[in-house]
Amino acid sequence: MISKDFLFSRQAVVDNKTSIKANNLFHINSMEEEEKHSFLSLLFTDLSVVDAIKHQPIFIQVAIHDVANLPAPTSSLRFVLFFDTTTLVPDRDNEILSGLQLDGYELGLTNFSLRFFGTPFFDLFTYIELSLEKYELNSVLNVDRHQGLIHKEIWVSHIQSREAFQKLDDNTHVRWFSGDFLAESIPVKGSNIPGYRLILIDLLSHLQNGRSSIRDISACIERDATLAYRVLKLTKSVMYHRQFNVHNVQRAIEIIGIKDLIKWVTLAMLSSVDGQPNCLFSMAVNRACFCDSIAKNAYSNVDGAFLVGLFSYLPNFFGSSIEDILKDLPLDESLVLALTDHQGDLGEILLLAKDYEAGRWDEIDLEALADINLSSNSLRKLYIESLKAAKEIYQI
């Protein structure tokens, strides 16, 4: 029987335009040896997982003893299996790896070394991962000097800064990038960001003021034409099931509803900000939906989880610390404490979501989760559901 007691999360792998081109899957690695094959089989055949991550290549790091007798992937899925170079033995592993390649899997190497250069065994591998946790940036910048790598797909992982990413893009033929640089908070020059912050401040003030009318609120949004357009577009989403045209922001607010207005306006605002990685908006929406799913399924009478998840990305968009941003926003104290210190139920939800996204499984106390009726299986299901919900939102 296939065990469903596993955790996984995905990390964006982007191109030089910071558009998401693949998903790097983190998965829990503390399972018993006999369960690991079950995990991989389930990952490749579970339709709920497949639906959440399909249409883009899936990178996953595995061990040679995990992959014996794996089912062939469906034609709609593209898997790249990465193996640690230091664990491979050509005479022992050639047949298994050749079989995987014939089944439709692509193969990659991590912990790269020169030990297989110039051998038929090396030809089995299309991808090479170069991690900046293991290699100096200057060494990776010289990757084009290695003739044996000219025809390989190079993936540089664990990139920490936008500067390092730019150097790699300018000086190498690397096509795949991942790391914390995607969520790096850097100052953004121009007038759009301060303008959006002022609109958000004014909008929150209007919503907390019981005397403000829908006309006052719509006038606030209409100060920015792009933002107004995005809000109007939200009325076309499947969430509202409306089949008529909306011509002004005031009517859009009536459809969206005052209660959800801040959520949707912030979404529209962040999707309009220029000068940030293309994938940053989808990452923010994924976290917001995940926080919302956790709150709805494990916490009673907790509001604001979606906003907490979404607002946790404000520093990445506005180029300021979360403390500087929040001191201007008239937010409820529970949201502020959650965002600055992970305090309260909302803070616990945000921290859980962050740890899960990053694959920090050791930081997740599954016994404590049991007290709020969560298990590793239910947490995984909530994560998958949130990916699907987020996809609907950021495709609007």
mmCIF file with all atom_site columns, N, CA and C in Angstrom, residues 333-395:
data_model
loop_
_atom_site.group_PDB
_atom_site.id
_atom_site.type_symbol
_atom_site.label_atom_id
_atom_site.label_alt_id
_atom_site.label_comp_id
_atom_site.label_asym_id
_atom_site.label_entity_id
_atom_site.label_seq_id
_atom_site.pdbx_PDB_ins_code
_atom_site.Cartn_x
_atom_site.Cartn_y
_atom_site.Cartn_z
_atom_site.occupancy
_atom_site.B_iso_or_equiv
_atom_site.pdbx_formal_charge
_atom_site.auth_seq_id
_atom_site.auth_comp_id
_atom_site.auth_asym_id
_atom_site.auth_atom_id
_atom_site.pdbx_PDB_model_num
ATOM 1   N N  . GLU A 1 333 ? -3.980 45.217 15.107  1.00 0.00 ? 333 GLU A N  1
ATOM 2   C CA . GLU A 1 333 ? -2.742 44.867 15.812  1.00 0.00 ? 333 GLU A CA 1
ATOM 3   C C  . GLU A 1 333 ? -2.379 43.399 15.636  1.00 0.00 ? 333 GLU A C  1
ATOM 4   N N  . SER A 1 334 ? -3.388 42.520 15.514  1.00 0.00 ? 334 SER A N  1
ATOM 5   C CA . SER A 1 334 ? -3.102 41.088 15.361  1.00 0.00 ? 334 SER A CA 1
ATOM 6   C C  . SER A 1 334 ? -2.346 40.826 14.063  1.00 0.00 ? 334 SER A C  1
ATOM 7   N N  . LEU A 1 335 ? -2.662 41.570 13.010  1.00 0.00 ? 335 LEU A N  1
ATOM 8   C CA . LEU A 1 335 ? -1.939 41.410 11.747  1.00 0.00 ? 335 LEU A CA 1
ATOM 9   C C  . LEU A 1 335 ? -0.526 41.950 11.856  1.00 0.00 ? 335 LEU A C  1
ATOM 10  N N  . VAL A 1 336 ? -0.374 43.083 12.547  1.00 0.00 ? 336 VAL A N  1
ATOM 11  C CA . VAL A 1 336 ? 0.949  43.680 12.708  1.00 0.00 ? 336 VAL A CA 1
ATOM 12  C C  . VAL A 1 336 ? 1.872  42.748 13.486  1.00 0.00 ? 336 VAL A C  1
ATOM 13  N N  . LEU A 1 337 ? 1.394  42.204 14.605  1.00 0.00 ? 337 LEU A N  1
ATOM 14  C CA . LEU A 1 337 ? 2.212  41.309 15.425  1.00 0.00 ? 337 LEU A CA 1
ATOM 15  C C  . LEU A 1 337 ? 2.558  40.029 14.671  1.00 0.00 ? 337 LEU A C  1
ATOM 16  N N  . ALA A 1 338 ? 1.628  39.556 13.870  1.00 0.00 ? 338 ALA A N  1
ATOM 17  C CA . ALA A 1 338 ? 1.905  38.353 13.079  1.00 0.00 ? 338 ALA A CA 1
ATOM 18  C C  . ALA A 1 338 ? 3.010  38.613 12.059  1.00 0.00 ? 338 ALA A C  1
ATOM 19  N N  . LEU A 1 339 ? 2.972  39.768 11.410  1.00 0.00 ? 339 LEU A N  1
ATOM 20  C CA . LEU A 1 339 ? 3.922  40.088 10.362  1.00 0.00 ? 339 LEU A CA 1
ATOM 21  C C  . LEU A 1 339 ? 5.300  40.452 10.894  1.00 0.00 ? 339 LEU A C  1
ATOM 22  N N  . THR A 1 340 ? 5.354  41.073 12.059  1.00 0.00 ? 340 THR A N  1
ATOM 23  C CA . THR A 1 340 ? 6.650  41.523 12.586  1.00 0.00 ? 340 THR A CA 1
ATOM 24  C C  . THR A 1 340 ? 7.313  40.499 13.492  1.00 0.00 ? 340 THR A C  1
ATOM 25  N N  . ASP A 1 341 ? 6.506  39.756 14.278  1.00 0.00 ? 341 ASP A N  1
ATOM 26  C CA . ASP A 1 341 ? 7.084  38.863 15.296  1.00 0.00 ? 341 ASP A CA 1
ATOM 27  C C  . ASP A 1 341 ? 6.507  37.450 15.291  1.00 0.00 ? 341 ASP A C  1
ATOM 28  N N  . HIS A 1 342 ? 5.677  37.129 14.282  1.00 0.00 ? 342 HIS A N  1
ATOM 29  C CA . HIS A 1 342 ? 5.026  35.809 14.219  1.00 0.00 ? 342 HIS A CA 1
ATOM 30  C C  . HIS A 1 342 ? 4.256  35.494 15.501  1.00 0.00 ? 342 HIS A C  1
ATOM 31  N N  . GLN A 1 343 ? 3.627  36.508 16.076  1.00 0.00 ? 343 GLN A N  1
ATOM 32  C CA . GLN A 1 343 ? 2.872  36.311 17.311  1.00 0.00 ? 343 GLN A CA 1
ATOM 33  C C  . GLN A 1 343 ? 1.409  35.991 17.013  1.00 0.00 ? 343 GLN A C  1
ATOM 34  N N  . GLY A 1 344 ? 0.758  35.307 17.958  1.00 0.00 ? 344 GLY A N  1
ATOM 35  C CA . GLY A 1 344 ? -0.656 34.996 17.840  1.00 0.00 ? 344 GLY A CA 1
ATOM 36  C C  . GLY A 1 344 ? -0.918 33.887 16.842  1.00 0.00 ? 344 GLY A C  1
ATOM 37  N N  . ASP A 1 345 ? -2.202 33.564 16.689  1.00 0.00 ? 345 ASP A N  1
ATOM 38  C CA . ASP A 1 345 ? -2.577 32.504 15.748  1.00 0.00 ? 345 ASP A CA 1
ATOM 39  C C  . ASP A 1 345 ? -2.147 32.840 14.324  1.00 0.00 ? 345 ASP A C  1
ATOM 40  N N  . LEU A 1 346 ? -2.329 34.091 13.921  1.00 0.00 ? 346 LEU A N  1
ATOM 41  C CA . LEU A 1 346 ? -1.923 34.481 12.569  1.00 0.00 ? 346 LEU A CA 1
ATOM 42  C C  . LEU A 1 346 ? -0.412 34.363 12.376  1.00 0.00 ? 346 LEU A C  1
ATOM 43  N N  . GLY A 1 347 ? 0.345  34.686 13.429  1.00 0.00 ? 347 GLY A N  1
ATOM 44  C CA . GLY A 1 347 ? 1.795  34.548 13.360  1.00 0.00 ? 347 GLY A CA 1
ATOM 45  C C  . GLY A 1 347 ? 2.218  33.100 13.229  1.00 0.00 ? 347 GLY A C  1
ATOM 46  N N  . GLU A 1 348 ? 1.532  32.204 13.949  1.00 0.00 ? 348 GLU A N  1
ATOM 47  C CA . GLU A 1 348 ? 1.829  30.771 13.852  1.00 0.00 ? 348 GLU A CA 1
ATOM 48  C C  . GLU A 1 348 ? 1.516  30.252 12.453  1.00 0.00 ? 348 GLU A C  1
ATOM 49  N N  . ILE A 1 349 ? 0.410  30.716 11.897  1.00 0.00 ? 349 ILE A N  1
ATOM 50  C CA . ILE A 1 349 ? 0.031  30.296 10.548  1.00 0.00 ? 349 ILE A CA 1
ATOM 51  C C  . ILE A 1 349 ? 1.077  30.747 9.538   1.00 0.00 ? 349 ILE A C  1
ATOM 52  N N  . LEU A 1 350 ? 1.512  32.003 9.637   1.00 0.00 ? 350 LEU A N  1
ATOM 53  C CA . LEU A 1 350 ? 2.506  32.531 8.703   1.00 0.00 ? 350 LEU A CA 1
ATOM 54  C C  . LEU A 1 350 ? 3.825  31.786 8.821   1.00 0.00 ? 350 LEU A C  1
ATOM 55  N N  . LEU A 1 351 ? 4.264  31.526 10.040  1.00 0.00 ? 351 LEU A N  1
ATOM 56  C CA . LEU A 1 351 ? 5.526  30.815 10.237  1.00 0.00 ? 351 LEU A CA 1
ATOM 57  C C  . LEU A 1 351 ? 5.452  29.393 9.693   1.00 0.00 ? 351 LEU A C  1
ATOM 58  N N  . LEU A 1 352 ? 4.321  28.731 9.920   1.00 0.00 ? 352 LEU A N  1
ATOM 59  C CA . LEU A 1 352 ? 4.134  27.379 9.392   1.00 0.00 ? 352 LEU A CA 1
ATOM 60  C C  . LEU A 1 352 ? 4.205  27.389 7.870   1.00 0.00 ? 352 LEU A C  1
ATOM 61  N N  . ALA A 1 353 ? 3.537  28.353 7.257   1.00 0.00 ? 353 ALA A N  1
ATOM 62  C CA . ALA A 1 353 ? 3.553  28.442 5.798   1.00 0.00 ? 353 ALA A CA 1
ATOM 63  C C  . ALA A 1 353 ? 4.963  28.680 5.268   1.00 0.00 ? 353 ALA A C  1
ATOM 64  N N  . LYS A 1 354 ? 5.704  29.573 5.913   1.00 0.00 ? 354 LYS A N  1
ATOM 65  C CA . LYS A 1 354 ? 7.075  29.861 5.473   1.00 0.00 ? 354 LYS A CA 1
ATOM 66  C C  . LYS A 1 354 ? 7.973  28.628 5.593   1.00 0.00 ? 354 LYS A C  1
ATOM 67  N N  . ASP A 1 355 ? 7.874  27.929 6.729   1.00 0.00 ? 355 ASP A N  1
ATOM 68  C CA . ASP A 1 355 ? 8.699  26.742 6.929   1.00 0.00 ? 355 ASP A CA 1
ATOM 69  C C  . ASP A 1 355 ? 8.345  25.662 5.914   1.00 0.00 ? 355 ASP A C  1
ATOM 70  N N  . TYR A 1 356 ? 7.058  25.498 5.664   1.00 0.00 ? 356 TYR A N  1
ATOM 71  C CA . TYR A 1 356 ? 6.636  24.480 4.702   1.00 0.00 ? 356 TYR A CA 1
ATOM 72  C C  . TYR A 1 356 ? 7.147  24.819 3.307   1.00 0.00 ? 356 TYR A C  1
ATOM 73  N N  . GLU A 1 357 ? 6.964  26.065 2.878   1.00 0.00 ? 357 GLU A N  1
ATOM 74  C CA . GLU A 1 357 ? 7.403  26.483 1.542   1.00 0.00 ? 357 GLU A CA 1
ATOM 75  C C  . GLU A 1 357 ? 8.890  26.225 1.333   1.00 0.00 ? 357 GLU A C  1
ATOM 76  N N  . ALA A 1 358 ? 9.675  26.481 2.373   1.00 0.00 ? 358 ALA A N  1
ATOM 77  C CA . ALA A 1 358 ? 11.133 26.355 2.266   1.00 0.00 ? 358 ALA A CA 1
ATOM 78  C C  . ALA A 1 358 ? 11.622 24.932 2.477   1.00 0.00 ? 358 ALA A C  1
ATOM 79  N N  . GLY A 1 359 ? 10.708 24.006 2.764   1.00 0.00 ? 359 GLY A N  1
ATOM 80  C CA . GLY A 1 359 ? 11.111 22.628 3.013   1.00 0.00 ? 359 GLY A CA 1
ATOM 81  C C  . GLY A 1 359 ? 11.843 22.457 4.328   1.00 0.00 ? 359 GLY A C  1
ATOM 82  N N  . ARG A 1 360 ? 11.580 23.348 5.285   1.00 0.00 ? 360 ARG A N  1
ATOM 83  C CA . ARG A 1 360 ? 12.214 23.217 6.603   1.00 0.00 ? 360 ARG A CA 1
ATOM 84  C C  . ARG A 1 360 ? 11.361 22.279 7.464   1.00 0.00 ? 360 ARG A C  1
ATOM 85  N N  . TRP A 1 361 ? 11.361 21.011 7.093   1.00 0.00 ? 361 TRP A N  1
ATOM 86  C CA . TRP A 1 361 ? 10.482 20.047 7.757   1.00 0.00 ? 361 TRP A CA 1
ATOM 87  C C  . TRP A 1 361 ? 10.814 19.889 9.236   1.00 0.00 ? 361 TRP A C  1
ATOM 88  N N  . ASP A 1 362 ? 12.100 19.994 9.596   1.00 0.00 ? 362 ASP A N  1
ATOM 89  C CA . ASP A 1 362 ? 12.494 19.830 10.996  1.00 0.00 ? 362 ASP A CA 1
ATOM 90  C C  . ASP A 1 362 ? 11.922 20.930 11.887  1.00 0.00 ? 362 ASP A C  1
ATOM 91  N N  . GLU A 1 363 ? 11.561 22.064 11.288  1.00 0.00 ? 363 GLU A N  1
ATOM 92  C CA . GLU A 1 363 ? 11.008 23.166 12.063  1.00 0.00 ? 363 GLU A CA 1
ATOM 93  C C  . GLU A 1 363 ? 9.508  23.014 12.317  1.00 0.00 ? 363 GLU A C  1
ATOM 94  N N  . ILE A 1 364 ? 8.887  22.067 11.633  1.00 0.00 ? 364 ILE A N  1
ATOM 95  C CA . ILE A 1 364 ? 7.442  21.872 11.765  1.00 0.00 ? 364 ILE A CA 1
ATOM 96  C C  . ILE A 1 364 ? 7.169  20.823 12.840  1.00 0.00 ? 364 ILE A C  1
ATOM 97  N N  . ASP A 1 365 ? 6.484  21.220 13.878  1.00 0.00 ? 365 ASP A N  1
ATOM 98  C CA . ASP A 1 365 ? 6.156  20.341 15.006  1.00 0.00 ? 365 ASP A CA 1
ATOM 99  C C  . ASP A 1 365 ? 4.844  19.623 14.692  1.00 0.00 ? 365 ASP A C  1
ATOM 100 N N  . LEU A 1 366 ? 4.954  18.409 14.154  1.00 0.00 ? 366 LEU A N  1
ATOM 101 C CA . LEU A 1 366 ? 3.754  17.685 13.749  1.00 0.00 ? 366 LEU A CA 1
ATOM 102 C C  . LEU A 1 366 ? 2.893  17.286 14.947  1.00 0.00 ? 366 LEU A C  1
ATOM 103 N N  . GLU A 1 367 ? 3.522  17.087 16.091  1.00 0.00 ? 367 GLU A N  1
ATOM 104 C CA . GLU A 1 367 ? 2.740  16.764 17.285  1.00 0.00 ? 367 GLU A CA 1
ATOM 105 C C  . GLU A 1 367 ? 1.880  17.952 17.708  1.00 0.00 ? 367 GLU A C  1
ATOM 106 N N  . ALA A 1 368 ? 2.445  19.162 17.610  1.00 0.00 ? 368 ALA A N  1
ATOM 107 C CA . ALA A 1 368 ? 1.663  20.354 17.937  1.00 0.00 ? 368 ALA A CA 1
ATOM 108 C C  . ALA A 1 368 ? 0.546  20.559 16.923  1.00 0.00 ? 368 ALA A C  1
ATOM 109 N N  . LEU A 1 369 ? 0.811  20.212 15.661  1.00 0.00 ? 369 LEU A N  1
ATOM 110 C CA . LEU A 1 369 ? -0.226 20.347 14.643  1.00 0.00 ? 369 LEU A CA 1
ATOM 111 C C  . LEU A 1 369 ? -1.397 19.413 14.919  1.00 0.00 ? 369 LEU A C  1
ATOM 112 N N  . ALA A 1 370 ? -1.107 18.271 15.518  1.00 0.00 ? 370 ALA A N  1
ATOM 113 C CA . ALA A 1 370 ? -2.181 17.326 15.829  1.00 0.00 ? 370 ALA A CA 1
ATOM 114 C C  . ALA A 1 370 ? -3.197 17.947 16.788  1.00 0.00 ? 370 ALA A C  1
ATOM 115 N N  . ASP A 1 371 ? -2.744 18.878 17.607  1.00 0.00 ? 371 ASP A N  1
ATOM 116 C CA . ASP A 1 371 ? -3.658 19.536 18.556  1.00 0.00 ? 371 ASP A CA 1
ATOM 117 C C  . ASP A 1 371 ? -4.683 20.416 17.841  1.00 0.00 ? 371 ASP A C  1
ATOM 118 N N  . ILE A 1 372 ? -4.382 20.817 16.620  1.00 0.00 ? 372 ILE A N  1
ATOM 119 C CA . ILE A 1 372 ? -5.342 21.615 15.841  1.00 0.00 ? 372 ILE A CA 1
ATOM 120 C C  . ILE A 1 372 ? -5.837 20.806 14.637  1.00 0.00 ? 372 ILE A C  1
ATOM 121 N N  . ASN A 1 373 ? -5.791 19.481 14.796  1.00 0.00 ? 373 ASN A N  1
ATOM 122 C CA . ASN A 1 373 ? -6.346 18.554 13.804  1.00 0.00 ? 373 ASN A CA 1
ATOM 123 C C  . ASN A 1 373 ? -5.657 18.633 12.439  1.00 0.00 ? 373 ASN A C  1
ATOM 124 N N  . LEU A 1 374 ? -4.346 18.840 12.464  1.00 0.00 ? 374 LEU A N  1
ATOM 125 C CA . LEU A 1 374 ? -3.558 18.796 11.239  1.00 0.00 ? 374 LEU A CA 1
ATOM 126 C C  . LEU A 1 374 ? -2.551 17.660 11.326  1.00 0.00 ? 374 LEU A C  1
ATOM 127 N N  . SER A 1 375 ? -2.301 17.028 10.200  1.00 0.00 ? 375 SER A N  1
ATOM 128 C CA . SER A 1 375 ? -1.275 15.995 10.091  1.00 0.00 ? 375 SER A CA 1
ATOM 129 C C  . SER A 1 375 ? -0.425 16.313 8.871   1.00 0.00 ? 375 SER A C  1
ATOM 130 N N  . SER A 1 376 ? 0.628  15.557 8.650   1.00 0.00 ? 376 SER A N  1
ATOM 131 C CA . SER A 1 376 ? 1.447  15.792 7.461   1.00 0.00 ? 376 SER A CA 1
ATOM 132 C C  . SER A 1 376 ? 0.618  15.582 6.193   1.00 0.00 ? 376 SER A C  1
ATOM 133 N N  . ASN A 1 377 ? -0.290 14.599 6.248   1.00 0.00 ? 377 ASN A N  1
ATOM 134 C CA . ASN A 1 377 ? -1.128 14.325 5.083   1.00 0.00 ? 377 ASN A CA 1
ATOM 135 C C  . ASN A 1 377 ? -2.092 15.472 4.805   1.00 0.00 ? 377 ASN A C  1
ATOM 136 N N  . SER A 1 378 ? -2.761 15.963 5.845   1.00 0.00 ? 378 SER A N  1
ATOM 137 C CA . SER A 1 378 ? -3.708 17.060 5.643   1.00 0.00 ? 378 SER A CA 1
ATOM 138 C C  . SER A 1 378 ? -2.992 18.349 5.276   1.00 0.00 ? 378 SER A C  1
ATOM 139 N N  . LEU A 1 379 ? -1.792 18.565 5.815   1.00 0.00 ? 379 LEU A N  1
ATOM 140 C CA . LEU A 1 379 ? -1.024 19.755 5.474   1.00 0.00 ? 379 LEU A CA 1
ATOM 141 C C  . LEU A 1 379 ? -0.629 19.729 4.002   1.00 0.00 ? 379 LEU A C  1
ATOM 142 N N  . ARG A 1 380 ? -0.226 18.569 3.530   1.00 0.00 ? 380 ARG A N  1
ATOM 143 C CA . ARG A 1 380 ? 0.109  18.422 2.111   1.00 0.00 ? 380 ARG A CA 1
ATOM 144 C C  . ARG A 1 380 ? -1.111 18.718 1.234   1.00 0.00 ? 380 ARG A C  1
ATOM 145 N N  . LYS A 1 381 ? -2.270 18.200 1.644   1.00 0.00 ? 381 LYS A N  1
ATOM 146 C CA . LYS A 1 381 ? -3.481 18.446 0.865   1.00 0.00 ? 381 LYS A CA 1
ATOM 147 C C  . LYS A 1 381 ? -3.833 19.931 0.829   1.00 0.00 ? 381 LYS A C  1
ATOM 148 N N  . LEU A 1 382 ? -3.678 20.613 1.968   1.00 0.00 ? 382 LEU A N  1
ATOM 149 C CA . LEU A 1 382 ? -3.948 22.052 2.006   1.00 0.00 ? 382 LEU A CA 1
ATOM 150 C C  . LEU A 1 382 ? -2.985 22.807 1.091   1.00 0.00 ? 382 LEU A C  1
ATOM 151 N N  . TYR A 1 383 ? -1.743 22.370 1.060   1.00 0.00 ? 383 TYR A N  1
ATOM 152 C CA . TYR A 1 383 ? -0.747 23.011 0.200   1.00 0.00 ? 383 TYR A CA 1
ATOM 153 C C  . TYR A 1 383 ? -1.128 22.846 -1.269  1.00 0.00 ? 383 TYR A C  1
ATOM 154 N N  . ILE A 1 384 ? -1.538 21.646 -1.647  1.00 0.00 ? 384 ILE A N  1
ATOM 155 C CA . ILE A 1 384 ? -1.945 21.396 -3.038  1.00 0.00 ? 384 ILE A CA 1
ATOM 156 C C  . ILE A 1 384 ? -3.166 22.229 -3.394  1.00 0.00 ? 384 ILE A C  1
ATOM 157 N N  . GLU A 1 385 ? -4.145 22.266 -2.480  1.00 0.00 ? 385 GLU A N  1
ATOM 158 C CA . GLU A 1 385 ? -5.349 23.065 -2.724  1.00 0.00 ? 385 GLU A CA 1
ATOM 159 C C  . GLU A 1 385 ? -5.001 24.542 -2.886  1.00 0.00 ? 385 GLU A C  1
ATOM 160 N N  . SER A 1 386 ? -4.049 25.009 -2.085  1.00 0.00 ? 386 SER A N  1
ATOM 161 C CA . SER A 1 386 ? -3.678 26.428 -2.164  1.00 0.00 ? 386 SER A CA 1
ATOM 162 C C  . SER A 1 386 ? -2.976 26.737 -3.483  1.00 0.00 ? 386 SER A C  1
ATOM 163 N N  . LEU A 1 387 ? -2.189 25.801 -4.009  1.00 0.00 ? 387 LEU A N  1
ATOM 164 C CA . LEU A 1 387 ? -1.547 26.016 -5.307  1.00 0.00 ? 387 LEU A CA 1
ATOM 165 C C  . LEU A 1 387 ? -2.585 26.161 -6.405  1.00 0.00 ? 387 LEU A C  1
ATOM 166 N N  . LYS A 1 388 ? -3.636 25.338 -6.333  1.00 0.00 ? 388 LYS A N  1
ATOM 167 C CA . LYS A 1 388 ? -4.691 25.420 -7.340  1.00 0.00 ? 388 LYS A CA 1
ATOM 168 C C  . LYS A 1 388 ? -5.459 26.730 -7.222  1.00 0.00 ? 388 LYS A C  1
ATOM 169 N N  . ALA A 1 389 ? -5.772 27.129 -5.975  1.00 0.00 ? 389 ALA A N  1
ATOM 170 C CA . ALA A 1 389 ? -6.493 28.390 -5.765  1.00 0.00 ? 389 ALA A CA 1
ATOM 171 C C  . ALA A 1 389 ? -5.659 29.569 -6.243  1.00 0.00 ? 389 ALA A C  1
ATOM 172 N N  . ALA A 1 390 ? -4.363 29.533 -5.948  1.00 0.00 ? 390 ALA A N  1
ATOM 173 C CA . ALA A 1 390 ? -3.480 30.630 -6.366  1.00 0.00 ? 390 ALA A CA 1
ATOM 174 C C  . ALA A 1 390 ? -3.396 30.722 -7.880  1.00 0.00 ? 390 ALA A C  1
ATOM 175 N N  . LYS A 1 391 ? -3.363 29.582 -8.538  1.00 0.00 ? 391 LYS A N  1
ATOM 176 C CA . LYS A 1 391 ? -3.283 29.573 -10.007 1.00 0.00 ? 391 LYS A CA 1
ATOM 177 C C  . LYS A 1 391 ? -4.481 30.294 -10.621 1.00 0.00 ? 391 LYS A C  1
ATOM 178 N N  . GLU A 1 392 ? -5.665 30.080 -10.052 1.00 0.00 ? 392 GLU A N  1
ATOM 179 C CA . GLU A 1 392 ? -6.862 30.756 -10.554 1.00 0.00 ? 392 GLU A CA 1
ATOM 180 C C  . GLU A 1 392 ? -6.753 32.268 -10.387 1.00 0.00 ? 392 GLU A C  1
ATOM 181 N N  . ILE A 1 393 ? -6.157 32.674 -9.259  1.00 0.00 ? 393 ILE A N  1
ATOM 182 C CA . ILE A 1 393 ? -6.081 34.106 -8.955  1.00 0.00 ? 393 ILE A CA 1
ATOM 183 C C  . ILE A 1 393 ? -5.075 34.807 -9.860  1.00 0.00 ? 393 ILE A C  1
ATOM 184 N N  . TYR A 1 394 ? -3.843 34.292 -9.938  1.00 0.00 ? 394 TYR A N  1
ATOM 185 C CA . TYR A 1 394 ? -2.846 35.063 -10.674 1.00 0.00 ? 394 TYR A CA 1
ATOM 186 C C  . TYR A 1 394 ? -2.922 34.866 -12.182 1.00 0.00 ? 394 TYR A C  1
ATOM 187 N N  . GLN A 1 395 ? -3.876 34.072 -12.643 1.00 0.00 ? 395 GLN A N  1
ATOM 188 C CA . GLN A 1 395 ? -4.127 34.009 -14.085 1.00 0.00 ? 395 GLN A CA 1
ATOM 189 C C  . GLN A 1 395 ? -5.249 34.952 -14.502 1.00 0.00 ? 395 GLN A C  1
#
